[in-house]
One Martini backbone bead per residue (centre of mass of N, CA, C, O) as a GRO file, in nm:
protein
  190
    1MET     BB    1  25.674 -17.014   3.355
    2ASN     BB    2  25.467 -16.776   3.450
    3ARG     BB    3  25.547 -16.844   3.764
    4ILE     BB    4  25.861 -16.746   3.721
    5LEU     BB    5  25.800 -16.467   3.635
    6MET     BB    6  25.661 -16.386   3.864
    7ILE     BB    7  25.862 -16.435   4.122
    8LEU     BB    8  26.088 -16.290   3.994
    9THR     BB    9  25.942 -16.015   3.997
   10CYS     BB   10  25.885 -15.980   4.263
   11ILE     BB   11  26.207 -15.995   4.354
   12ALA     BB   12  26.307 -15.742   4.238
   13LEU     BB   13  26.073 -15.543   4.376
   14ALA     BB   14  26.185 -15.615   4.661
   15LEU     BB   15  26.420 -15.546   4.655
   16GLY     BB   16  26.407 -15.251   4.576
   17ALA     BB   17  26.248 -15.176   4.806
   18SER     BB   18  26.438 -15.302   5.041
   19ALA     BB   19  26.685 -15.117   5.026
   20GLN     BB   20  26.585 -14.836   5.148
   21ALA     BB   21  26.518 -15.006   5.418
   22LYS     BB   22  26.802 -15.118   5.447
   23LYS     BB   23  26.939 -14.872   5.512
   24THR     BB   24  26.768 -14.748   5.750
   25LYS     BB   25  26.818 -14.998   5.931
   26ASP     BB   26  27.131 -14.952   5.963
   27LYS     BB   27  27.119 -14.667   6.075
   28LYS     BB   28  26.992 -14.777   6.328
   29LYS     BB   29  27.204 -14.994   6.407
   30ALA     BB   30  27.441 -14.776   6.407
   31LYS     BB   31  27.363 -14.523   6.529
   32ILE     BB   32  27.316 -14.254   6.299
   33ARG     BB   33  27.279 -13.939   6.319
   34SER     BB   34  27.502 -13.804   6.093
   35ALA     BB   35  27.617 -13.723   5.778
   36THR     BB   36  27.948 -13.597   5.621
   37GLU     BB   37  28.043 -13.395   5.373
   38TRP     BB   38  28.360 -13.385   5.156
   39GLN     BB   39  28.507 -13.134   4.945
   40THR     BB   40  28.777 -13.131   4.691
   41SER     BB   41  28.951 -12.859   4.512
   42TYR     BB   42  29.177 -12.873   4.222
   43GLU     BB   43  29.381 -12.572   4.176
   44SER     BB   44  29.647 -12.441   4.091
   45GLY     BB   45  29.781 -12.590   4.349
   46LYS     BB   46  29.532 -12.607   4.518
   47THR     BB   47  29.310 -12.634   4.794
   48ALA     BB   48  28.961 -12.723   4.861
   49THR     BB   49  28.763 -12.718   5.168
   50TYR     BB   50  28.429 -12.843   5.205
   51LYS     BB   51  28.054 -12.857   5.287
   52ALA     BB   52  27.859 -13.028   5.118
   53SER     BB   53  27.706 -13.233   5.329
   54ILE     BB   54  27.408 -13.279   5.539
   55GLU     BB   55  27.258 -13.586   5.695
   56GLU     BB   56  26.976 -13.620   5.972
   57TYR     BB   57  26.871 -13.883   6.218
   58ASP     BB   58  26.688 -14.070   6.357
   59LYS     BB   59  26.626 -14.374   6.552
   60ASN     BB   60  26.519 -14.492   6.249
   61GLY     BB   61  26.648 -14.396   6.013
   62ASN     BB   62  26.543 -14.117   5.950
   63THR     BB   63  26.541 -13.845   5.733
   64VAL     BB   64  26.538 -13.483   5.905
   65SER     BB   65  26.799 -13.383   5.729
   66SER     BB   66  26.897 -13.187   5.430
   67THR     BB   67  27.215 -13.040   5.334
   68GLU     BB   68  27.348 -12.812   5.078
   69PHE     BB   69  27.629 -12.655   4.992
   70GLY     BB   70  27.893 -12.425   4.900
   71PRO     BB   71  28.181 -12.329   4.912
   72ASP     BB   72  28.101 -12.068   5.068
   73GLY     BB   73  27.874 -12.203   5.282
   74SER     BB   74  27.592 -12.186   5.136
   75VAL     BB   75  27.309 -12.246   5.111
   76ARG     BB   76  27.099 -12.425   4.896
   77THR     BB   77  26.943 -12.698   5.019
   78LYS     BB   78  26.671 -12.819   5.193
   79GLU     BB   79  26.543 -13.067   5.419
   80THR     BB   80  26.248 -13.172   5.622
   81SER     BB   81  26.122 -13.426   5.844
   82LYS     BB   82  25.832 -13.615   5.902
   83TYR     BB   83  25.724 -13.883   6.155
   84ASP     BB   84  25.528 -14.157   6.214
   85VAL     BB   85  25.520 -14.458   6.383
   86TYR     BB   86  25.525 -14.584   6.082
   87GLY     BB   87  25.739 -14.393   5.885
   88ASN     BB   88  25.532 -14.188   5.762
   89LYS     BB   89  25.551 -13.902   5.607
   90THR     BB   90  25.414 -13.582   5.750
   91GLU     BB   91  25.630 -13.349   5.683
   92SER     BB   92  25.767 -13.145   5.487
   93THR     BB   93  26.060 -12.935   5.363
   94GLU     BB   94  26.180 -12.688   5.091
   95TYR     BB   95  26.458 -12.553   4.971
   96ASP     BB   96  26.583 -12.307   4.706
   97ALA     BB   97  26.791 -12.059   4.637
   98LEU     BB   98  26.779 -12.082   4.327
   99LYS     BB   99  26.458 -12.128   4.299
  100LYS     BB  100  26.318 -11.970   4.522
  101LYS     BB  101  26.223 -12.200   4.723
  102ASN     BB  102  25.959 -12.242   4.989
  103ILE     BB  103  25.823 -12.508   5.127
  104ARG     BB  104  25.557 -12.708   5.213
  105LYS     BB  105  25.435 -13.063   5.314
  106THR     BB  106  25.182 -13.281   5.364
  107TYR     BB  107  25.037 -13.610   5.506
  108LYS     BB  108  24.828 -13.882   5.399
  109TYR     BB  109  24.700 -14.186   5.562
  110ASN     BB  110  24.598 -14.556   5.515
  111ALA     BB  111  24.608 -14.829   5.697
  112PHE     BB  112  24.794 -14.935   5.468
  113LYS     BB  113  25.023 -14.670   5.365
  114ASP     BB  114  24.879 -14.530   5.196
  115LYS     BB  115  24.901 -14.227   5.018
  116THR     BB  116  24.607 -13.996   5.005
  117GLU     BB  117  24.784 -13.662   5.102
  118GLU     BB  118  24.899 -13.404   4.933
  119VAL     BB  119  25.015 -13.069   5.084
  120GLU     BB  120  25.091 -12.728   4.960
  121TYR     BB  121  25.283 -12.488   5.072
  122ASN     BB  122  25.387 -12.143   5.124
  123SER     BB  123  25.539 -11.968   5.335
  124ALA     BB  124  25.269 -11.840   5.432
  125GLY     BB  125  25.043 -12.091   5.439
  126THR     BB  126  24.968 -12.116   5.105
  127ILE     BB  127  24.790 -12.289   4.946
  128LEU     BB  128  24.854 -12.445   4.649
  129LYS     BB  129  24.840 -12.779   4.652
  130LYS     BB  130  24.622 -13.081   4.594
  131THR     BB  131  24.673 -13.443   4.665
  132GLU     BB  132  24.466 -13.734   4.539
  133TYR     BB  133  24.473 -14.085   4.650
  134SER     BB  134  24.370 -14.375   4.483
  135TYR     BB  135  24.254 -14.708   4.544
  136ASN     BB  136  24.210 -15.010   4.480
  137ALA     BB  137  24.128 -15.367   4.573
  138ASP     BB  138  24.467 -15.433   4.555
  139GLY     BB  139  24.610 -15.100   4.624
  140LYS     BB  140  24.659 -14.976   4.387
  141LYS     BB  141  24.672 -14.733   4.200
  142SER     BB  142  24.414 -14.513   4.039
  143LYS     BB  143  24.389 -14.189   4.160
  144GLU     BB  144  24.474 -13.888   4.071
  145THR     BB  145  24.413 -13.539   4.208
  146VAL     BB  146  24.504 -13.168   4.144
  147THR     BB  147  24.430 -12.902   4.335
  148ASP     BB  148  24.357 -12.609   4.449
  149ALA     BB  149  24.271 -12.398   4.662
  150THR     BB  150  23.980 -12.402   4.526
  151GLY     BB  151  23.945 -12.717   4.411
  152ASN     BB  152  24.046 -12.676   4.134
  153VAL     BB  153  24.120 -12.873   3.866
  154LEU     BB  154  24.422 -12.973   3.717
  155ARG     BB  155  24.469 -13.266   3.748
  156LYS     BB  156  24.454 -13.596   3.612
  157ILE     BB  157  24.530 -13.960   3.708
  158VAL     BB  158  24.502 -14.270   3.568
  159TYR     BB  159  24.505 -14.610   3.639
  160THR     BB  160  24.577 -14.935   3.490
  161TYR     BB  161  24.491 -15.295   3.503
  162ASN     BB  162  24.579 -15.586   3.467
  163THR     BB  163  24.490 -15.934   3.548
  164LYS     BB  164  24.801 -15.927   3.671
  165SER     BB  165  24.827 -15.641   3.837
  166PHE     BB  166  24.937 -15.462   3.617
  167LYS     BB  167  25.059 -15.200   3.449
  168SER     BB  168  24.827 -15.076   3.158
  169GLY     BB  169  24.776 -14.735   3.242
  170ARG     BB  170  24.808 -14.378   3.150
  171GLN     BB  171  24.594 -14.097   3.226
  172THR     BB  172  24.667 -13.721   3.159
  173PHE     BB  173  24.436 -13.498   3.279
  174ASN     BB  174  24.317 -13.183   3.276
  175GLY     BB  175  24.055 -12.936   3.409
  176THR     BB  176  23.890 -13.012   3.150
  177ASP     BB  177  23.904 -13.316   3.082
  178LYS     BB  178  24.171 -13.344   2.890
  179MET     BB  179  24.361 -13.507   2.733
  180GLU     BB  180  24.764 -13.515   2.735
  181SER     BB  181  24.848 -13.819   2.811
  182GLU     BB  182  24.951 -14.162   2.711
  183LYS     BB  183  24.986 -14.480   2.845
  184LYS     BB  184  25.158 -14.821   2.787
  185TRP     BB  185  25.137 -15.135   2.861
  186GLU     BB  186  25.325 -15.441   2.756
  187TYR     BB  187  25.288 -15.799   2.797
  188GLU     BB  188  25.492 -16.111   2.799
  189TYR     BB  189  25.445 -16.429   2.793
  190TYR     BB  190  25.527 -16.791   2.854
   0.00000   0.00000   0.00000
């Protein structure tokens, strides 16, 4: 019975992970270059239609640009992304007019396509924070360490797993190594 539960869990995880991959493959297969969303509102007998968003894709179906517009045509948010030959996101920019946010992120990966580093920059190109990821022998994420521009630790997250490789704990520590929060997972088996 344990084996059946394990197989069903693996299938459910695979289907969820492959759903995004399937969407990307579908865009690639259909050779979709972009998708535009139009919004129409009806008020007091009048209709108003505007371009709500547009997404642009590369030849592999990856989203390279995503822009949301306001009813007046102004850009509310815009995200751009670059990818390596393996489909890993290597760089992204995020602009949010409402939050007055304009940042750029770069990403690095190991040979197993696991993200090992994420660096966030402000609009002037100054590092805001850097996150490094570590993995255990099973390829599960074991630690995230977030540092500021000078290398001071801001936050550390440690993950633990049970003997069946299911996540069993997550501990978050602040920059002084004081625990801020903890989550635990327990599983019941047949």
